[in-house]
Backbone as JSON, one array per atom type, in Angstrom:
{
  "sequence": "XXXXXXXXXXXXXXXXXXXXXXXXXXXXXXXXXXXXXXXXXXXXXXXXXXXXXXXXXXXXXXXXXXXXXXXXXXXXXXXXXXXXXXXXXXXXXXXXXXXXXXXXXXXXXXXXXXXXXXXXXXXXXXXXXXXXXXXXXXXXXXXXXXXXXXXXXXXXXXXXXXXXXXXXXXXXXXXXXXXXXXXXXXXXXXXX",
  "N": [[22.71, -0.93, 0.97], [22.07, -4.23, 1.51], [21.13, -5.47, -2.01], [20.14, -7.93, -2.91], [19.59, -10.78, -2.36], [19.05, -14.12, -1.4], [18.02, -17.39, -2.09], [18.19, -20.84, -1.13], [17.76, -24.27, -1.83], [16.2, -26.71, -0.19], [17.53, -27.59, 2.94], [16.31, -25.34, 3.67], [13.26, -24.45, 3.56], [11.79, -26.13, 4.34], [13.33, -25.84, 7.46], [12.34, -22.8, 7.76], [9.86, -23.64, 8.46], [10.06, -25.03, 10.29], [10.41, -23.5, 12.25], [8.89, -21.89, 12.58], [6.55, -22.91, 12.68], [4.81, -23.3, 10.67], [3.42, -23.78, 7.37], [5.74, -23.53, 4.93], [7.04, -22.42, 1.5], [9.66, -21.65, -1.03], [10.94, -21.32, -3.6], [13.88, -22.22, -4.97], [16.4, -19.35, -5.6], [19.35, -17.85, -5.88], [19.6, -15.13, -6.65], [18.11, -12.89, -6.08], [16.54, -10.08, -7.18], [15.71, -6.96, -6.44], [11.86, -5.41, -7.42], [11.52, -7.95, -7.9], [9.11, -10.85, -7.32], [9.15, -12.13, -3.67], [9.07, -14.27, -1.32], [7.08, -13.79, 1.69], [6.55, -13.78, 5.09], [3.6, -13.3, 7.05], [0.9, -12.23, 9.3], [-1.97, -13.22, 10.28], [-5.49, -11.46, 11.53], [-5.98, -13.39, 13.37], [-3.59, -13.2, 14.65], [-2.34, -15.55, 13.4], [0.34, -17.21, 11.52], [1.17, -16.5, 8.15], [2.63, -17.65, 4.73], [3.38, -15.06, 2.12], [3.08, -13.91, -0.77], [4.86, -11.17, -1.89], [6.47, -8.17, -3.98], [9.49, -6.99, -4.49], [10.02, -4.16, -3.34], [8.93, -0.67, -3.62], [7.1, 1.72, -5.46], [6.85, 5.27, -5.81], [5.24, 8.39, -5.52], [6.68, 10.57, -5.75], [9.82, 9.73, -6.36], [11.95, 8.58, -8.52], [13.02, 6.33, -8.53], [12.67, 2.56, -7.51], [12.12, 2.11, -4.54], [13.65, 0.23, -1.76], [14.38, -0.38, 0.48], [14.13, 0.9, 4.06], [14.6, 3.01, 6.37], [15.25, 1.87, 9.59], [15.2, 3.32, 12.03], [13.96, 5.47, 11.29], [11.41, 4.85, 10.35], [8.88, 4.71, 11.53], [8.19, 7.28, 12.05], [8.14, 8.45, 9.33], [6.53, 9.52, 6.57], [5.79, 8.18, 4.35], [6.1, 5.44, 5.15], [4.79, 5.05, 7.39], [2.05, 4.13, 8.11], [2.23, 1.54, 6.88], [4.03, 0.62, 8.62], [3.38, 0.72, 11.48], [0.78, -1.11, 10.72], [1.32, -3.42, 9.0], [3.46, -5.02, 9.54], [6.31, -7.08, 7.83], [7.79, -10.12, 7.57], [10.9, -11.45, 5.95], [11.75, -14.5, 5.24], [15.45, -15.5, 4.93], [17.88, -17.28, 3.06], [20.31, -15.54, 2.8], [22.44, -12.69, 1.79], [23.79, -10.39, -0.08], [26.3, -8.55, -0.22], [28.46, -5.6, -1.99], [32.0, -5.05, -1.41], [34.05, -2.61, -0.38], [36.13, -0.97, -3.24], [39.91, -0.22, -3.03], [40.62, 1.44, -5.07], [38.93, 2.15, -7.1], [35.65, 1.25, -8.9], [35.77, -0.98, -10.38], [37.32, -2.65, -8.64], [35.35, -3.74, -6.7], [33.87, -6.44, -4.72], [31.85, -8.79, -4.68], [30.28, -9.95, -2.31], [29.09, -12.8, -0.34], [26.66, -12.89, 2.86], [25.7, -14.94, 5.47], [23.87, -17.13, 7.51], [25.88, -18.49, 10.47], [25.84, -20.76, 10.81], [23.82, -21.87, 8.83], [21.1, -21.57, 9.21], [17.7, -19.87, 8.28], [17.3, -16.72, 8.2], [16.26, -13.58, 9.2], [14.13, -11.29, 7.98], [13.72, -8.22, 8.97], [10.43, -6.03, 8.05], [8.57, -3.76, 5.88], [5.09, -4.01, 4.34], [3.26, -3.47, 1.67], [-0.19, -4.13, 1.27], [-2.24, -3.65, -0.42], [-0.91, -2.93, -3.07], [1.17, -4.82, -3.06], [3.19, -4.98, -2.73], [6.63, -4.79, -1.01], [8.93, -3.84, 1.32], [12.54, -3.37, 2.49], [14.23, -3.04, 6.13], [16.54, -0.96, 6.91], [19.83, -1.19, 9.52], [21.76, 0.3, 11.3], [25.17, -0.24, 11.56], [27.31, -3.0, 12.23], [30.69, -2.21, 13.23], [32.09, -4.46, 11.91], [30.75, -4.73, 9.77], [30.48, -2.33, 8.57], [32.75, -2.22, 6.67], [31.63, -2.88, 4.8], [28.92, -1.9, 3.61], [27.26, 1.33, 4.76], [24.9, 0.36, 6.46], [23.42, -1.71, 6.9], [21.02, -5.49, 6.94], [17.85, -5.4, 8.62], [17.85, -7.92, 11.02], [15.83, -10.25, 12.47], [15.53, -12.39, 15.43], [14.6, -16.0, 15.34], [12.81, -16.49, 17.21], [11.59, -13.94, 17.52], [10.07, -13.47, 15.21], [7.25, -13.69, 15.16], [6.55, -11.99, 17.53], [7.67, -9.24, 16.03], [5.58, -9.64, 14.34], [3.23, -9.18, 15.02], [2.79, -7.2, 17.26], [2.3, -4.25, 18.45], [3.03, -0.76, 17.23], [4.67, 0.32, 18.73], [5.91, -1.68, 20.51], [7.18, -2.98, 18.39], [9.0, -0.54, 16.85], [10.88, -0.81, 19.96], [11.99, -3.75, 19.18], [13.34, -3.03, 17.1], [15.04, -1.64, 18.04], [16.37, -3.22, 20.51], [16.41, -5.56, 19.89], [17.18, -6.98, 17.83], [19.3, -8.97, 15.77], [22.9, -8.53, 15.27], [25.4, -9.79, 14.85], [24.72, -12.43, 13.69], [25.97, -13.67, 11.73], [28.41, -14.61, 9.02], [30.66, -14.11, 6.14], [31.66, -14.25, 2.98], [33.47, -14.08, 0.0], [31.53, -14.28, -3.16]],
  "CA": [[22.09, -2.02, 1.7], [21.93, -5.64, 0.36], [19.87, -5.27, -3.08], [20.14, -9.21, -3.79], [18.61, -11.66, -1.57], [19.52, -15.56, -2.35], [16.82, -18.32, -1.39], [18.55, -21.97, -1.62], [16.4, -25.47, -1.68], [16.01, -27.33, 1.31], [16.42, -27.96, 3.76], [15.81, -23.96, 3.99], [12.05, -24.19, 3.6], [11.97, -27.15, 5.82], [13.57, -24.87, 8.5], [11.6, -22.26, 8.02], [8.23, -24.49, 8.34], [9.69, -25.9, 11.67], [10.94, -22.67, 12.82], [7.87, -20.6, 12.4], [5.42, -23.63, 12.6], [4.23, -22.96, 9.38], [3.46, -24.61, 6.34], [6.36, -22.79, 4.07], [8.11, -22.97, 0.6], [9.92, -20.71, -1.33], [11.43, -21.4, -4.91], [15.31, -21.81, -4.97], [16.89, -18.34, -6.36], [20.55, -17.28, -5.19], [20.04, -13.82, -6.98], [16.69, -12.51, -6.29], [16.89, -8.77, -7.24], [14.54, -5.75, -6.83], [11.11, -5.92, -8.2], [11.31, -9.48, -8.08], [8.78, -11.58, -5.72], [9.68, -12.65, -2.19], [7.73, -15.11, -0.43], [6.68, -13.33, 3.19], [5.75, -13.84, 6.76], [2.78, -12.21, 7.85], [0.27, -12.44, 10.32], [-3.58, -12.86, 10.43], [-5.76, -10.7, 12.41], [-6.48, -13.95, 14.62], [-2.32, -13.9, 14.71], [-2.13, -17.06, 12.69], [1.72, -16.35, 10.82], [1.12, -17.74, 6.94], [2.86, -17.06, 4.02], [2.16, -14.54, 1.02], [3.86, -13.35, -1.88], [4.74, -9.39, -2.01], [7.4, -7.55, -4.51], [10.19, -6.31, -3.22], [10.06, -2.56, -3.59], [7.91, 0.21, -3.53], [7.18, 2.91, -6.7], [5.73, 6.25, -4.67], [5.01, 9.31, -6.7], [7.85, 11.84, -5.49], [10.69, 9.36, -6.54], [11.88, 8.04, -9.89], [13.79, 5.02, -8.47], [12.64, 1.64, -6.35], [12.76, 2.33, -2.76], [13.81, -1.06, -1.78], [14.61, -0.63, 2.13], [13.93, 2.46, 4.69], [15.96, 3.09, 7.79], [14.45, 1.14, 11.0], [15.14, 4.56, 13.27], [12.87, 6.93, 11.29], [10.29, 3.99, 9.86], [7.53, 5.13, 12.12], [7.54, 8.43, 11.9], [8.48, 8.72, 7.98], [4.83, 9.69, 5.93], [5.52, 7.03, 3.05], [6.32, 4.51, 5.85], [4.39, 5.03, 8.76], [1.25, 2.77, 8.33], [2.49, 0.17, 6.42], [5.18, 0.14, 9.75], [1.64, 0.57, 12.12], [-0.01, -1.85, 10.62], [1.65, -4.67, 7.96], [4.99, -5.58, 9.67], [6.07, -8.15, 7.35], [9.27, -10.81, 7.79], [11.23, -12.34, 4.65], [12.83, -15.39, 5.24], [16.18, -15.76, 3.41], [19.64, -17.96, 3.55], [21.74, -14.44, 2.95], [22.27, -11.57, 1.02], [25.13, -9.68, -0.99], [26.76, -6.74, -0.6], [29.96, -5.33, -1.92], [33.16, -4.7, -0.81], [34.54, -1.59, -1.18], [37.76, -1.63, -3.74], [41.1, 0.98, -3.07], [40.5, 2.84, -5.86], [37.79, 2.05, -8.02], [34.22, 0.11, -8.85], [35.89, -2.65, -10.6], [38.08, -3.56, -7.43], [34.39, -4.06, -5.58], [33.92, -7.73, -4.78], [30.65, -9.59, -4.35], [30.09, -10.84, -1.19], [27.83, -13.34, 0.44], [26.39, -13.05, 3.82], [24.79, -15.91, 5.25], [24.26, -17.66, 8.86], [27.47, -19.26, 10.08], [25.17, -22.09, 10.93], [23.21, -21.75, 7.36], [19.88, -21.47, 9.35], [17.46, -19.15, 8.04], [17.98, -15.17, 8.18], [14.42, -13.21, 9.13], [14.74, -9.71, 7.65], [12.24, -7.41, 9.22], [9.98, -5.5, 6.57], [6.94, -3.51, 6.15], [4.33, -4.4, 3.23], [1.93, -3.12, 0.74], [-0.65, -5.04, 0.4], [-2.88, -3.51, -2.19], [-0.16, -2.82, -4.18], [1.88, -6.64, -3.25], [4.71, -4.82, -1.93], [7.56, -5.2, 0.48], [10.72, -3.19, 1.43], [13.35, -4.21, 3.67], [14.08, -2.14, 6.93], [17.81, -1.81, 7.27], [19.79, -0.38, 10.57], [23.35, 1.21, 11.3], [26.0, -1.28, 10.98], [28.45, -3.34, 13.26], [31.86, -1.95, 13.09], [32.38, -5.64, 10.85], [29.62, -4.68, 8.62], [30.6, -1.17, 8.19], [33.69, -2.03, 5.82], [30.8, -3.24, 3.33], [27.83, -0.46, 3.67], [26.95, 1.7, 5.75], [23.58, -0.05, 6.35], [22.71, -3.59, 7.12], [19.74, -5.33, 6.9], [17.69, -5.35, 10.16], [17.64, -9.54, 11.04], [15.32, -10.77, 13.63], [15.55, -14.13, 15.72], [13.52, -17.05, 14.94], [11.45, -16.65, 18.2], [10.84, -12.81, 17.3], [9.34, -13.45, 14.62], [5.68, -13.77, 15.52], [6.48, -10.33, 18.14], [7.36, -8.77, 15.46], [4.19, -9.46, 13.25], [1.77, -9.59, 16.38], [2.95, -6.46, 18.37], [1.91, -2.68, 18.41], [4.15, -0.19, 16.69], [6.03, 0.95, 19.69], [6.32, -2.43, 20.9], [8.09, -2.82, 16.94], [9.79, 0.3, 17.63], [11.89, -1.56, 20.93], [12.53, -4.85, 18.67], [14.21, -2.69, 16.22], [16.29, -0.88, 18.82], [17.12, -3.58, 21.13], [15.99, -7.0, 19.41], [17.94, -7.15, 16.23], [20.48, -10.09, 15.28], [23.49, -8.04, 14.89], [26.34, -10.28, 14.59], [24.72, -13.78, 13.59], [26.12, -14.09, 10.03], [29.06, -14.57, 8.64], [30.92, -13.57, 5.17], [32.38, -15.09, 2.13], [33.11, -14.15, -1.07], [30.13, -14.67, -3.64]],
  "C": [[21.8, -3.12, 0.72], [20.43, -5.28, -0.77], [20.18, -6.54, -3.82], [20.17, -9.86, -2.48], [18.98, -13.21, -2.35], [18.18, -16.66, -1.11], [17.79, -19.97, -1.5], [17.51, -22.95, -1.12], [16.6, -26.15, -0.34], [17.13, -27.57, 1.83], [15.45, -26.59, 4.11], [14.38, -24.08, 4.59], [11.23, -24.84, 4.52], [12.22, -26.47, 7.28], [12.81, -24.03, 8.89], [10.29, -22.57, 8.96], [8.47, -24.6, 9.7], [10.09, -24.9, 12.68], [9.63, -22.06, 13.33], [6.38, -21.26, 12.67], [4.3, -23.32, 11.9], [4.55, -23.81, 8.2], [4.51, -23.43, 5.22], [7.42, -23.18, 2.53], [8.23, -21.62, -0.25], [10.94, -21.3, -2.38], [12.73, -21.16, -4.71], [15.72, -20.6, -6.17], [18.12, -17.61, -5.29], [20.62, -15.88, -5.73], [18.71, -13.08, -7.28], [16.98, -10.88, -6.13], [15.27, -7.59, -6.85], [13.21, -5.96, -7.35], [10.73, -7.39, -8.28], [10.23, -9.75, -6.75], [9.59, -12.47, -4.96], [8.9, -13.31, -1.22], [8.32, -14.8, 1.47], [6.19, -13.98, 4.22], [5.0, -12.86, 7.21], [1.71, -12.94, 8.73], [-1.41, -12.07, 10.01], [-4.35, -11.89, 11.3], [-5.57, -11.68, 13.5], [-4.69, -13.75, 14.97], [-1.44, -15.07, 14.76], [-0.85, -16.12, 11.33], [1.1, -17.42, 9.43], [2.07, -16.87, 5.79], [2.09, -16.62, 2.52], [3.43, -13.94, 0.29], [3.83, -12.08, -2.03], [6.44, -9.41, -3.31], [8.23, -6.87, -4.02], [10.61, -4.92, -3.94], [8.72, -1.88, -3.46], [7.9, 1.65, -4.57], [6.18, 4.04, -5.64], [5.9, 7.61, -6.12], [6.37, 10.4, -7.06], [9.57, 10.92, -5.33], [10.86, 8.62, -7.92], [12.34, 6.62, -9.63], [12.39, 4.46, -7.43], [12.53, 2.07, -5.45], [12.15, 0.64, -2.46], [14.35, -1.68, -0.08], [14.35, 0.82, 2.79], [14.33, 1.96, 6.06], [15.07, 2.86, 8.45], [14.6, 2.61, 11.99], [14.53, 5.38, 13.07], [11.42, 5.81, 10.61], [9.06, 4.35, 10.47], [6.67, 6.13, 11.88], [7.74, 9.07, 10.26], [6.95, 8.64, 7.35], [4.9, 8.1, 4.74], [5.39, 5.68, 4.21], [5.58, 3.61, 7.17], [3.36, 4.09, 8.99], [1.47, 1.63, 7.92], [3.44, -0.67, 7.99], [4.26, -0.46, 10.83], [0.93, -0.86, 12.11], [0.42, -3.22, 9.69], [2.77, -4.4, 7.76], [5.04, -7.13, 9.26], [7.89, -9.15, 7.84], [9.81, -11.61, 6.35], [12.5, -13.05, 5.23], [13.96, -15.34, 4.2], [17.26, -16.55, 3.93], [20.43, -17.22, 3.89], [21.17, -13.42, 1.99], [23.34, -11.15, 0.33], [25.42, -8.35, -0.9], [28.24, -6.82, -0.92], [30.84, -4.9, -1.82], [33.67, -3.62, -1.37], [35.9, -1.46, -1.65], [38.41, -0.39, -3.02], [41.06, 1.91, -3.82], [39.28, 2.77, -6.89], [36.34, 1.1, -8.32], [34.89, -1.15, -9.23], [36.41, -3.47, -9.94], [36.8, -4.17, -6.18], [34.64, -6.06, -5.98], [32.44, -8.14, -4.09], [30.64, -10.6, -2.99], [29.12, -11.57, -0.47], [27.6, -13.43, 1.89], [25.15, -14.26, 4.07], [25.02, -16.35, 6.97], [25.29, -18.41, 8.93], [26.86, -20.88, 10.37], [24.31, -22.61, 9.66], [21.73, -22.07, 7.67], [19.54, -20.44, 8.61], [17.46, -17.49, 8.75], [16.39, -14.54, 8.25], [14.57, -11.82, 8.98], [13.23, -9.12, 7.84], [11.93, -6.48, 8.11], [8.88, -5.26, 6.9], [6.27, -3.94, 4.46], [3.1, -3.24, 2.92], [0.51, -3.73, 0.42], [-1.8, -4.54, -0.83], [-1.87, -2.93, -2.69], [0.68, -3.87, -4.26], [2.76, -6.24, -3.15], [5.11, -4.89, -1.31], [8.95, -4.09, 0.32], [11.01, -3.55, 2.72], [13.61, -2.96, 4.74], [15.68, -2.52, 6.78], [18.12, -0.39, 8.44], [21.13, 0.06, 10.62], [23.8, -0.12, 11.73], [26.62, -1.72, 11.96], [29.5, -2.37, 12.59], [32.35, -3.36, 11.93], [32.27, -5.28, 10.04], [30.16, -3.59, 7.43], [31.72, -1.21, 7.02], [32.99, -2.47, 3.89], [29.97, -2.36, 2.96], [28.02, -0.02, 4.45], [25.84, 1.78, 6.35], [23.73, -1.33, 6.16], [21.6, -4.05, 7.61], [19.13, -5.64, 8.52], [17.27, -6.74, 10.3], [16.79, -9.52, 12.59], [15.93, -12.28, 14.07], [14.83, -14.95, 15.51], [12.16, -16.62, 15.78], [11.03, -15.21, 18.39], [10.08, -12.5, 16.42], [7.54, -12.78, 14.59], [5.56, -12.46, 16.79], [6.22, -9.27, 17.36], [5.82, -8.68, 14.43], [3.04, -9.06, 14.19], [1.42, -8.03, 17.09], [2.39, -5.43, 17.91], [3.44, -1.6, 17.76], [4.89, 0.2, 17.65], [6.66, -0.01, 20.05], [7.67, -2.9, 19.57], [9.16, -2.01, 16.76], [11.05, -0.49, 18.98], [12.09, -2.38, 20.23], [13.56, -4.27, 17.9], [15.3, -2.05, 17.49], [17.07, -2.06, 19.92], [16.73, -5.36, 21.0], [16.52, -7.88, 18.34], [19.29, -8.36, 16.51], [21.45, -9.16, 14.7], [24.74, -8.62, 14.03], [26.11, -12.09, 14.09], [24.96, -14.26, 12.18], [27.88, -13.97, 9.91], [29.55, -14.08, 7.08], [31.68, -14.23, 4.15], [32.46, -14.3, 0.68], [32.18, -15.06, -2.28], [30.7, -15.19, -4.98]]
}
């Protein structure tokens, strides 16, 4: 699942702002990796959306690596996952992402690819958060038949105007967005 995230300068942040009707900005970076911060969408109690800075990953005790996304179909009921899913559903705006292509016979035939809207609006990747620890991981979901020749996992995209459902709603109601709310096909592909 995409483990590089690209931010570009405006009008992006501009978009965002008028998308989300929010005051938003977010530092141009076309190769934002792991660990790195990710400027978020979250939601107040009053369900006022603002943004906040989280890390993207999560260190847990019973793993040596990152965990840097967790599957949208067991997110609820998964123990590492389940309240952060419950309670601090987060959204990360982005332009695109990268994943790569799988070669014929070997790693060095992979190819870097960029996904990105075919319109080059912003991309709303659903996500749960940490916040005393300032983390984030991405939710990703089973693949188009398109997708599938890149992972077998793509990230889970909301629509502009789900946004604020997603942050607002109850976990089951979160639960149905992921199963029948998701932006499946609104991106296109390019080499990176």
């Amino acid at each position: 699942m995409c483990g590089r995230l690209n931010i570009i300068d405006d009008p992006f942040s501009q978009l965002v702002s008028r998308q989300l009707g929010i005051t938003f900005y977010a530092k141009p970076n076309q190769d934002i990796r792991p660990s790195e911060q990710l400027q978020c969408i979250v939601a107040s109690p009053e369900q006022d959306l603002f943004q906040f800075p989280l890390s993207w990953g999560l260190r847990t005790s019973w793993s040596s690596k990152l965990i840097i996304n967790a599957q949208a179909e067991t997110v609820s009921i998964k123990p590492t996952f389940q309240q952060a899913f419950a309670l601090h559903r987060v959204v990360i705006p982005c332009s695109g992402w990268y994943e790569w292509s799988q070669g014929t016979s070997c790693a060095e035939n992979k190819t870097k690819c960029s996904f990105y809207a075919a319109d080059n609006s912003p991309l709303y990747m659903a996500a749960i958060g940490y916040p005393e620890s300032k983390r984030v991981i991405t939710l990703t979901t089973a693949p188009t038949q398109k997708y599938l020749r890149y992972y077998h996992r793509m990230p889970a995209v909301l629509a502009a105007d789900s946004v604020s459902d997603w942050l607002n709603c109850n976990a089951r109601e979160a639960e149905a967005l992921l199963k029948n709310g998701l932006i499946r096909n609104a991106w296109t592909c390019r080499p990176a």
